[in-house]
PDB file of C-alpha atoms in Angstrom:
ATOM      1  CA  MET G  22     156.191 -44.209  48.228  1.00 57.00           C
ATOM      2  CA  ASN G  23     157.292 -40.696  46.881  1.00 74.00           C
ATOM      3  CA  PHE G  24     160.441 -40.910  44.334  1.00 78.00           C
ATOM      4  CA  GLY G  25     162.005 -39.263  47.443  1.00 80.00           C
ATOM      5  CA  LEU G  26     162.097 -42.812  49.184  1.00 86.00           C
ATOM      6  CA  TYR G  27     162.339 -45.048  46.157  1.00 86.00           C
ATOM      7  CA  LEU G  28     165.648 -43.534  44.572  1.00 88.00           C
ATOM      8  CA  PRO G  29     167.477 -44.123  48.711  1.00 90.00           C
ATOM      9  CA  LEU G  30     165.800 -47.579  47.843  1.00 90.00           C
ATOM     10  CA  LEU G  31     167.556 -48.811  44.565  1.00 90.00           C
ATOM     11  CA  ALA G  32     170.671 -47.237  46.367  1.00 91.00           C
ATOM     12  CA  GLY G  33     170.935 -48.905  49.216  1.00 91.00           C
ATOM     13  CA  LEU G  34     169.413 -52.072  47.040  1.00 91.00           C
ATOM     14  CA  ALA G  35     172.972 -51.368  44.537  1.00 91.00           C
ATOM     15  CA  CYS G  36     174.926 -51.549  47.478  1.00 90.00           C
ATOM     16  CA  CYS G  37     173.848 -54.510  49.078  1.00 90.00           C
ATOM     17  CA  ASN G  38     174.967 -56.292  45.669  1.00 88.00           C
ATOM     18  CA  HIS G  39     178.136 -54.823  45.578  1.00 86.00           C
ATOM     19  CA  PHE G  40     178.567 -56.725  49.316  1.00 86.00           C
ATOM     20  CA  ARG G  41     176.793 -59.950  48.442  1.00 84.00           C
ATOM     21  CA  LEU G  42     180.272 -60.727  45.547  1.00 78.00           C
ATOM     22  CA  PRO G  43     183.077 -62.626  47.890  1.00 75.00           C
ATOM     23  CA  PRO G  44     186.555 -60.002  49.087  1.00 70.00           C
ATOM     24  CA  GLN G  45     188.345 -61.698  46.438  1.00 68.00           C
ATOM     25  CA  ALA G  46     186.016 -61.738  43.534  1.00 65.00           C
ATOM     26  CA  ARG G  47     185.106 -57.929  44.498  1.00 64.00           C
ATOM     27  CA  MET G  48     188.074 -56.138  42.204  1.00 70.00           C
ATOM     28  CA  GLU G  49     188.571 -58.756  39.358  1.00 76.00           C
ATOM     29  CA  GLN G  50     184.299 -59.591  39.092  1.00 82.00           C
ATOM     30  CA  ALA G  51     182.702 -56.462  40.515  1.00 85.00           C
ATOM     31  CA  LEU G  52     181.881 -54.478  37.018  1.00 88.00           C
ATOM     32  CA  PRO G  53     180.852 -57.207  34.960  1.00 89.00           C
ATOM     33  CA  SER G  54     178.060 -57.895  37.206  1.00 89.00           C
ATOM     34  CA  ALA G  55     177.720 -55.677  37.908  1.00 90.00           C
ATOM     35  CA  LEU G  56     176.686 -54.737  33.833  1.00 92.00           C
ATOM     36  CA  ALA G  57     175.021 -58.086  33.913  1.00 91.00           C
ATOM     37  CA  MET G  58     173.304 -57.307  37.097  1.00 92.00           C
ATOM     38  CA  GLY G  59     171.676 -54.096  35.544  1.00 91.00           C
ATOM     39  CA  LEU G  60     170.640 -55.729  32.052  1.00 93.00           C
ATOM     40  CA  ALA G  61     169.156 -58.355  33.768  1.00 92.00           C
ATOM     41  CA  THR G  62     167.105 -55.966  35.850  1.00 91.00           C
ATOM     42  CA  THR G  63     166.104 -54.324  32.904  1.00 91.00           C
ATOM     43  CA  ILE G  64     164.540 -57.301  31.189  1.00 91.00           C
ATOM     44  CA  MET G  65     163.186 -58.488  34.353  1.00 90.00           C
ATOM     45  CA  LEU G  66     161.025 -54.718  34.980  1.00 88.00           C
ATOM     46  CA  LEU G  67     160.230 -54.691  31.003  1.00 86.00           C
ATOM     47  CA  CYS G  68     158.713 -58.537  30.978  1.00 86.00           C
ATOM     48  CA  ALA G  69     157.318 -57.449  33.862  1.00 84.00           C
ATOM     49  CA  SER G  70     155.915 -54.093  32.615  1.00 80.00           C
ATOM     50  CA  SER G  71     154.693 -56.271  29.860  1.00 79.00           C
ATOM     51  CA  LEU G  72     152.755 -59.145  31.839  1.00 77.00           C
ATOM     52  CA  SER G  73     151.452 -56.770  33.802  1.00 70.00           C
ATOM     53  CA  GLY G  74     150.265 -54.419  31.043  1.00 67.00           C
ATOM     54  CA  LEU G  75     148.385 -58.006  29.764  1.00 66.00           C
ATOM     55  CA  ALA G  76     145.981 -57.308  32.407  1.00 58.00           C
ATOM     56  CA  GLY G  77     144.945 -54.693  32.186  1.00 55.00           C
ATOM     57  CA  PRO G  78     143.459 -51.203  33.584  1.00 53.00           C
ATOM     58  CA  GLY G  79     144.112 -51.682  37.240  1.00 52.00           C
ATOM     59  CA  HIS G  80     145.772 -55.207  36.981  1.00 49.00           C
ATOM     60  CA  ASP G  81     142.201 -56.728  37.526  1.00 50.00           C
ATOM     61  CA  ALA G  82     141.354 -58.407  34.331  1.00 49.00           C
ATOM     62  CA  ALA G  83     143.232 -61.295  35.795  1.00 54.00           C
ATOM     63  CA  GLY G  84     140.130 -61.831  38.843  1.00 63.00           C
ATOM     64  CA  LEU G  85     143.757 -60.624  41.543  1.00 61.00           C
ATOM     65  CA  PRO G  86     143.518 -58.164  44.762  1.00 68.00           C
ATOM     66  CA  PRO G  87     146.088 -55.386  43.205  1.00 67.00           C
ATOM     67  CA  LEU G  88     148.934 -55.581  44.851  1.00 72.00           C
ATOM     68  CA  LEU G  89     149.116 -59.247  43.596  1.00 80.00           C
ATOM     69  CA  TRP G  90     149.411 -59.063  39.815  1.00 79.00           C
ATOM     70  CA  PRO G  91     152.948 -56.227  40.196  1.00 80.00           C
ATOM     71  CA  LEU G  92     153.828 -58.957  42.286  1.00 85.00           C
ATOM     72  CA  LEU G  93     153.849 -62.182  40.780  1.00 87.00           C
ATOM     73  CA  SER G  94     154.378 -59.877  37.554  1.00 86.00           C
ATOM     74  CA  LEU G  95     157.847 -59.569  38.514  1.00 87.00           C
ATOM     75  CA  ALA G  96     158.153 -62.679  40.831  1.00 90.00           C
ATOM     76  CA  ILE G  97     158.159 -64.398  37.062  1.00 89.00           C
ATOM     77  CA  SER G  98     159.712 -62.295  34.940  1.00 90.00           C
ATOM     78  CA  ALA G  99     163.130 -63.036  37.727  1.00 90.00           C
ATOM     79  CA  LEU G 100     162.560 -66.975  37.549  1.00 92.00           C
ATOM     80  CA  LEU G 101     161.935 -67.130  33.572  1.00 90.00           C
ATOM     81  CA  LEU G 102     165.164 -64.942  33.259  1.00 91.00           C
ATOM     82  CA  SER G 103     166.391 -66.547  36.258  1.00 90.00           C
ATOM     83  CA  LEU G 104     165.575 -70.558  34.116  1.00 91.00           C
ATOM     84  CA  GLY G 105     167.225 -68.834  31.259  1.00 91.00           C
ATOM     85  CA  LEU G 106     170.064 -68.187  32.557  1.00 90.00           C
ATOM     86  CA  HIS G 107     170.878 -71.826  34.399  1.00 88.00           C
ATOM     87  CA  ARG G 108     169.735 -73.242  30.507  1.00 89.00           C
ATOM     88  CA  PHE G 109     171.804 -71.224  28.890  1.00 91.00           C
ATOM     89  CA  ALA G 110     174.902 -70.156  30.352  1.00 89.00           C
ATOM     90  CA  ALA G 111     175.194 -71.846  33.704  1.00 87.00           C
ATOM     91  CA  ARG G 112     178.948 -71.592  34.013  1.00 88.00           C
ATOM     92  CA  GLN G 113     179.245 -67.617  33.669  1.00 87.00           C
ATOM     93  CA  THR G 114     176.164 -66.607  35.430  1.00 87.00           C
ATOM     94  CA  GLN G 115     177.162 -68.606  38.349  1.00 85.00           C
ATOM     95  CA  GLN G 116     180.451 -66.671  37.666  1.00 82.00           C
ATOM     96  CA  LEU G 117     179.098 -62.896  37.839  1.00 83.00           C
ATOM     97  CA  GLY G 118     176.054 -63.900  40.617  1.00 82.00           C
ATOM     98  CA  LEU G 119     173.955 -64.256  38.907  1.00 86.00           C
ATOM     99  CA  GLY G 120     171.286 -66.980  41.373  1.00 85.00           C
ATOM    100  CA  TRP G 121     167.664 -66.687  41.176  1.00 87.00           C
ATOM    101  CA  PRO G 122     167.729 -64.657  45.154  1.00 90.00           C
ATOM    102  CA  TRP G 123     169.035 -62.166  44.121  1.00 90.00           C
ATOM    103  CA  LEU G 124     167.308 -61.677  40.585  1.00 90.00           C
ATOM    104  CA  LEU G 125     163.975 -61.747  43.010  1.00 90.00           C
ATOM    105  CA  THR G 126     165.175 -60.183  45.059  1.00 90.00           C
ATOM    106  CA  ASN G 127     166.118 -57.122  42.789  1.00 90.00           C
ATOM    107  CA  SER G 128     163.510 -57.154  40.485  1.00 89.00           C
ATOM    108  CA  LEU G 129     160.741 -56.803  44.125  1.00 87.00           C
ATOM    109  CA  LEU G 130     162.440 -54.360  45.564  1.00 87.00           C
ATOM    110  CA  ALA G 131     163.352 -51.905  42.405  1.00 87.00           C
ATOM    111  CA  GLY G 132     159.586 -52.710  40.402  1.00 85.00           C
ATOM    112  CA  LEU G 133     157.513 -53.162  43.187  1.00 81.00           C
ATOM    113  CA  PRO G 134     157.414 -49.161  44.433  1.00 82.00           C
ATOM    114  CA  LEU G 135     156.396 -48.027  39.901  1.00 78.00           C
ATOM    115  CA  GLN G 136     153.469 -49.650  40.850  1.00 73.00           C
ATOM    116  CA  TRP G 137     152.577 -46.890  43.497  1.00 70.00           C
ATOM    117  CA  LEU G 138     154.701 -44.326  41.537  1.00 70.00           C
ATOM    118  CA  LEU G 139     153.044 -44.543  38.122  1.00 65.00           C
ATOM    119  CA  GLY G 140     150.857 -42.705  36.895  1.00 56.00           C
ATOM    120  CA  PRO G 141     147.263 -44.616  34.577  1.00 55.00           C
ATOM    121  CA  ALA G 142     147.707 -47.538  32.398  1.00 56.00           C
ATOM    122  CA  GLY G 143     148.605 -46.521  29.392  1.00 56.00           C
ATOM    123  CA  SER G 144     150.949 -43.698  30.430  1.00 60.00           C
ATOM    124  CA  ALA G 145     154.362 -42.692  28.969  1.00 65.00           C
ATOM    125  CA  MET G 146     155.738 -42.377  33.159  1.00 68.00           C
ATOM    126  CA  GLN G 147     154.291 -46.187  33.110  1.00 67.00           C
ATOM    127  CA  LEU G 148     156.088 -47.022  29.558  1.00 70.00           C
ATOM    128  CA  LEU G 149     159.645 -44.578  30.646  1.00 78.00           C
ATOM    129  CA  ALA G 150     159.699 -45.778  34.486  1.00 79.00           C
ATOM    130  CA  PRO G 151     161.402 -49.375  34.462  1.00 83.00           C
ATOM    131  CA  LEU G 152     163.618 -48.274  32.213  1.00 85.00           C
ATOM    132  CA  LEU G 153     164.655 -45.459  34.234  1.00 86.00           C
ATOM    133  CA  SER G 154     164.980 -46.672  37.359  1.00 87.00           C
ATOM    134  CA  ALA G 155     166.629 -49.647  35.973  1.00 89.00           C
ATOM    135  CA  ALA G 156     169.464 -47.711  33.697  1.00 91.00           C
ATOM    136  CA  LEU G 157     169.594 -45.633  37.485  1.00 91.00           C
ATOM    137  CA  PHE G 158     169.945 -49.253  39.239  1.00 91.00           C
ATOM    138  CA  THR G 159     172.495 -49.950  36.648  1.00 92.00           C
ATOM    139  CA  LEU G 160     174.851 -46.804  37.144  1.00 93.00           C
ATOM    140  CA  LEU G 161     175.099 -46.912  40.401  1.00 93.00           C
ATOM    141  CA  LEU G 162     175.170 -50.491  40.444  1.00 91.00           C
ATOM    142  CA  VAL G 163     178.529 -49.202  38.826  1.00 92.00           C
ATOM    143  CA  GLN G 164     179.294 -46.822  40.722  1.00 91.00           C
ATOM    144  CA  PHE G 165     180.040 -49.131  43.662  1.00 89.00           C
ATOM    145  CA  ALA G 166     181.974 -51.308  41.265  1.00 88.00           C
ATOM    146  CA  THR G 167     184.749 -48.888  40.453  1.00 88.00           C
ATOM    147  CA  LEU G 168     184.271 -46.599  44.289  1.00 86.00           C
ATOM    148  CA  PRO G 169     186.781 -49.464  45.690  1.00 84.00           C
ATOM    149  CA  GLN G 170     189.298 -48.891  43.368  1.00 83.00           C
ATOM    150  CA  ARG G 171     188.785 -44.812  43.261  1.00 85.00           C
ATOM    151  CA  LEU G 172     189.398 -44.997  47.476  1.00 83.00           C
ATOM    152  CA  GLN G 173     192.284 -46.730  46.923  1.00 82.00           C
ATOM    153  CA  ARG G 174     194.072 -44.171  45.680  1.00 85.00           C
ATOM    154  CA  CYS G 175     192.697 -41.407  48.576  1.00 83.00           C
ATOM    155  CA  ALA G 176     194.421 -41.280  51.921  1.00 80.00           C
ATOM    156  CA  LEU G 177     191.478 -42.252  54.059  1.00 80.00           C
ATOM    157  CA  PRO G 178     192.527 -43.177  57.486  1.00 83.00           C
ATOM    158  CA  SER G 179     192.822 -46.413  58.896  1.00 81.00           C
ATOM    159  CA  TRP G 180     189.684 -46.784  60.478  1.00 82.00           C
ATOM    160  CA  LEU G 181     187.635 -45.706  57.470  1.00 80.00           C
ATOM    161  CA  SER G 182     189.198 -47.621  54.281  1.00 77.00           C
ATOM    162  CA  GLY G 183     187.107 -50.320  52.945  1.00 78.00           C
ATOM    163  CA  GLN G 184     184.109 -50.915  53.678  1.00 82.00           C
ATOM    164  CA  PRO G 185     183.344 -48.448  56.011  1.00 84.00           C
ATOM    165  CA  ALA G 186     184.171 -45.745  53.453  1.00 86.00           C
ATOM    166  CA  LEU G 187     182.011 -47.455  51.108  1.00 86.00           C
ATOM    167  CA  LEU G 188     179.775 -47.512  53.492  1.00 89.00           C
ATOM    168  CA  LEU G 189     180.208 -44.291  54.147  1.00 88.00           C
ATOM    169  CA  CYS G 190     179.412 -43.507  50.226  1.00 89.00           C
ATOM    170  CA  ALA G 191     176.216 -45.087  50.402  1.00 89.00           C
ATOM    171  CA  GLY G 192     174.985 -43.251  52.708  1.00 90.00           C
ATOM    172  CA  ILE G 193     176.118 -39.885  51.036  1.00 91.00           C
ATOM    173  CA  ILE G 194     174.792 -41.576  47.265  1.00 91.00           C
ATOM    174  CA  ALA G 195     171.372 -42.840  49.436  1.00 90.00           C
ATOM    175  CA  LEU G 196     171.238 -38.468  50.978  1.00 90.00           C
ATOM    176  CA  ALA G 197     171.724 -37.067  48.062  1.00 91.00           C
ATOM    177  CA  LEU G 198     169.615 -39.549  45.581  1.00 89.00           C
ATOM    178  CA  HIS G 199     166.737 -38.456  48.709  1.00 88.00           C
ATOM    179  CA  ARG G 200     167.530 -35.004  48.039  1.00 85.00           C
ATOM    180  CA  LEU G 201     167.111 -35.323  44.413  1.00 84.00           C
ATOM    181  CA  GLY G 202     163.481 -37.987  44.942  1.00 81.00           C
ATOM    182  CA  VAL G 203     162.082 -35.198  46.305  1.00 81.00           C
ATOM    183  CA  CYS G 204     162.584 -32.382  44.412  1.00 78.00           C
ATOM    184  CA  LEU G 205     161.390 -34.708  42.220  1.00 69.00           C
TER     185      LEU G 205
END
């Protein structure tokens, strides 16, 4: 896998996160939900990165196959965050749509491809990649949260308004990120 595939994956994941909200909640709760999910993804990726660091170089210190340890660390970080949020802020967690299935999905899809993209253990890229990935994912979530209001101000044909326009924008963003990722 390369960044040309990883960056469009983040765009698709952000688009799916936007559509997970019910249509009536997309207008008033989309931006707070996007910011909360971005922060949660940052926490999960940093937690998984530190758990992977505990395994040592090559991720074989725990005696697990090379792919199983990153998968486990991402799942553990997502489930721990989900349990903590449910325990201390259950009502707010439910309002913002931070359920464990979405936390787990975002953690795995945003973090697992990083295992193939990163350099050797302890490199600067391995330390910064989760932060950069989470920052880009948060920006994409905010982009999709504010996009419907901006599209309403445009004079779009009726057949293109609403969900088709959002899907078209998601495709354009994914193509732009693919080109950027290829250049990286």
